[in-house]
Amino acid sequence: MGAVQLLGVQKFFGTMEVIKGIDLRVDDGELVVFVGPSGCGKSTLLRMIAGLEDVDGGEVLISGVEVSGLAPAKRGVAMVFQNYALYPHMSAYDNLAYGLRRSGMARADVDSRVRETAALLQITDLLPRRPKAMSGGQRQRVAIGRAIVRKPEVFLFDEPLSNLDAALRVEMRSQIARLHQELKATMIFVTHDQVEAMTLADRIVVLNSGRVEQVGTPREVYHNPANLFVASFIGSPAMNLLPITRGEDGSILLESGEQMIWPGGKIDGPPGRALTLGLRPDRLSLVGSDQGQISGTVHLAEHLGDETILHVQTAAGRALTLKCDGDAPARLGDLVQIGLDLTGACLFDPDGRRVQ
Amino acid sequence: MKKTSRIAPARVAQTLVYHAVMLAISAVFLLPFYWMAISAFKNNAEIFANPVLWFPDPIRLENLTALLTRDDFPFLRQFANSVFYALSVACAVCFSCSLAAYSFGCLRWRGRNLVFGLTVCALLLPGIVTFLPVYLGWTKLGLNGTYWPLIAPFFFGDAFFIFMLRQFFLGVPRELMDAARLDGASEFRIWWQIVLPQVRTPLIIVGLFAIVYTWNEFFGPLIYLQDRDEFPLSLGLFTFQAARAREWSISMTGALLTALPMVVLFLVTQRLFRQGLASSTLK
């Protein structure tokens, strides 16, 4: 299996630079997930690695070999597409065999390889069927089979689970994780679904506007976001962001006038320094009257069974999200007091950089 | 309680008037065809009889025998020429136009939209404008009097069919082609093995349009062909009528047998024709 290395990779659509000089290394056997909002360039970057988009600047290396000028089939990559991209006029068997036949493999070898792959994915009974006679999940398994059968160095997944229903998505996610364990393959997975990213990835690459905002393990990206963008993008519900200023003694001054001590001691910088405090929803809690730092009105309560997500509007007009117990008593329109737990909180400067 | 549906009298009258008008218009269009069909089974006197004979009596099938055995109207030979001409053009159009449409609809290359725009502009150019230089070119090549000038240009595409097919090619998911590229297929193989099977119906429609167009084509054969044995039916029928102006019954039999294959083709494939016309205008 091969490592993938991107060195200053750029892509232009017309005069617009959509991939802005990305440097990244995906190690041999690693499963890396690209996440980011729509239009951030994650699928374009994946297609550049596959050779389906030209690289306008920089280099793409697979197993140490520069492949920017190579045709997609010569790069040792296989790709699974969002809409499966199975050839509709061919049976599942022919879909799996097509690439092997193109490579000039003998008929008997093609047959054994296809059947071996079908057995691995438990799709042997689907082999005679055409895609239109399969369910979404079956099609996706065949699409994964088409990628596996070629024994590529790198697997590329372009939002492969987006078209599946919730239950099937969970099943396919675990199947991909199992395949990664069994094949020990290098995999790059594009998704906008954070749950997929957090559960599958060895490392997550957060992309925004054609740049890499942060690369790290799911825990690193969640608990130590490099900047305001990552903090607000990763995590569902999103991190709460509150404007604060540094007090004379290095403490935190909230908009409400409440003062709090920063867990590490003092906030760096001069008094009056404007910062943004980031707090995950589970660090906010409902407290009794006169015990909270912030008060607000509940304007939405999402009861999810074991937990309740409360959306609260503060007196200063800020929207806060709280993750509470399933039996939290708050209801729509209630005036509530919110306590802040600064453990694991983040501070960002006005440019969005993490400072503490 | 049993419900009864009642249609308003005004609505019934409206429907009746609508159908009466449509039937009258249809009759106007069908009358010449009906006249041709009944004339094919009459002799000259019966054709011009007064009062008009709206149904041939007796049905003169000998017109058919006379048509197929005449030395000055090699009907079967010209029928075969028309079949060859129409099928060759249909194959040429399907091949060349689908290749061009694949390039315009599925591949990305610099200047693609400009070239496609210029191609569509060719639709606005009357054929007669380019006729003389093209004719001189074929004459220089010494291919006048053969089917080369009539068929070969279609191997280089036709603006209308390219435009029509491109609309369908745009609907083929790009991921299918990407998957084939990753599988190691060449662009030609992708066009042939992956994309064409997805646009089989539009391709048949284009082929049918080409057959109908070529079957009725008159000007090209008139200019390039000189030998009667090489004429397609459209030209053969015209030259026969010009030379034997009084033999109306044979002319009408020839006209009927010339029109009949296209009528049958239309009846068998009318769903595809309608689909093709709708897609070329609406997409």
XYZ file of C-alpha atoms in Angstrom, chain A residues 13 47 50 52-53 72-73 77-79 81 83 85-90 95 98-99 102 146 150, chain B residues 108 173-186 189-190 192-195 197-198 200:
48
model
C -11.105 27.035 -12.194
C -10.243 14.074 -7.722
C -7.266 10.327 -8.474
C -9.610 13.143 -12.638
C -8.694 16.826 -12.267
C -5.944 7.841 -13.407
C -5.615 4.107 -14.105
C -5.896 4.335 -6.954
C -9.530 3.253 -6.873
C -12.472 5.475 -6.122
C -18.405 7.661 -5.829
C -23.853 8.025 -6.634
C -21.296 5.181 -10.658
C -21.947 1.544 -11.480
C -22.255 0.904 -15.208
C -26.055 0.521 -15.537
C -25.955 -1.776 -18.573
C -23.573 -4.278 -16.979
C -18.825 -4.001 -13.180
C -14.293 -4.272 -16.182
C -11.145 -2.700 -14.759
C -8.834 -3.396 -19.175
C -15.209 -2.571 -7.771
C -8.236 -3.964 -8.396
C -13.565 19.390 -21.032
C -23.570 11.106 -15.091
C -19.965 12.308 -15.218
C -19.047 9.782 -12.531
C -19.669 6.924 -14.969
C -16.938 8.258 -17.233
C -14.665 8.974 -14.285
C -15.125 5.408 -13.060
C -14.235 4.090 -16.512
C -11.118 6.294 -16.627
C -10.053 4.871 -13.273
C -10.726 1.402 -14.702
C -8.239 2.153 -17.466
C -10.606 2.710 -20.389
C -9.506 5.049 -23.180
C -13.676 3.008 -25.284
C -15.609 5.124 -22.751
C -18.245 3.198 -27.153
C -18.719 0.946 -24.124
C -19.981 3.228 -21.372
C -21.685 6.317 -22.808
C -25.323 2.320 -24.151
C -26.784 5.099 -21.947
C -29.227 4.192 -27.073
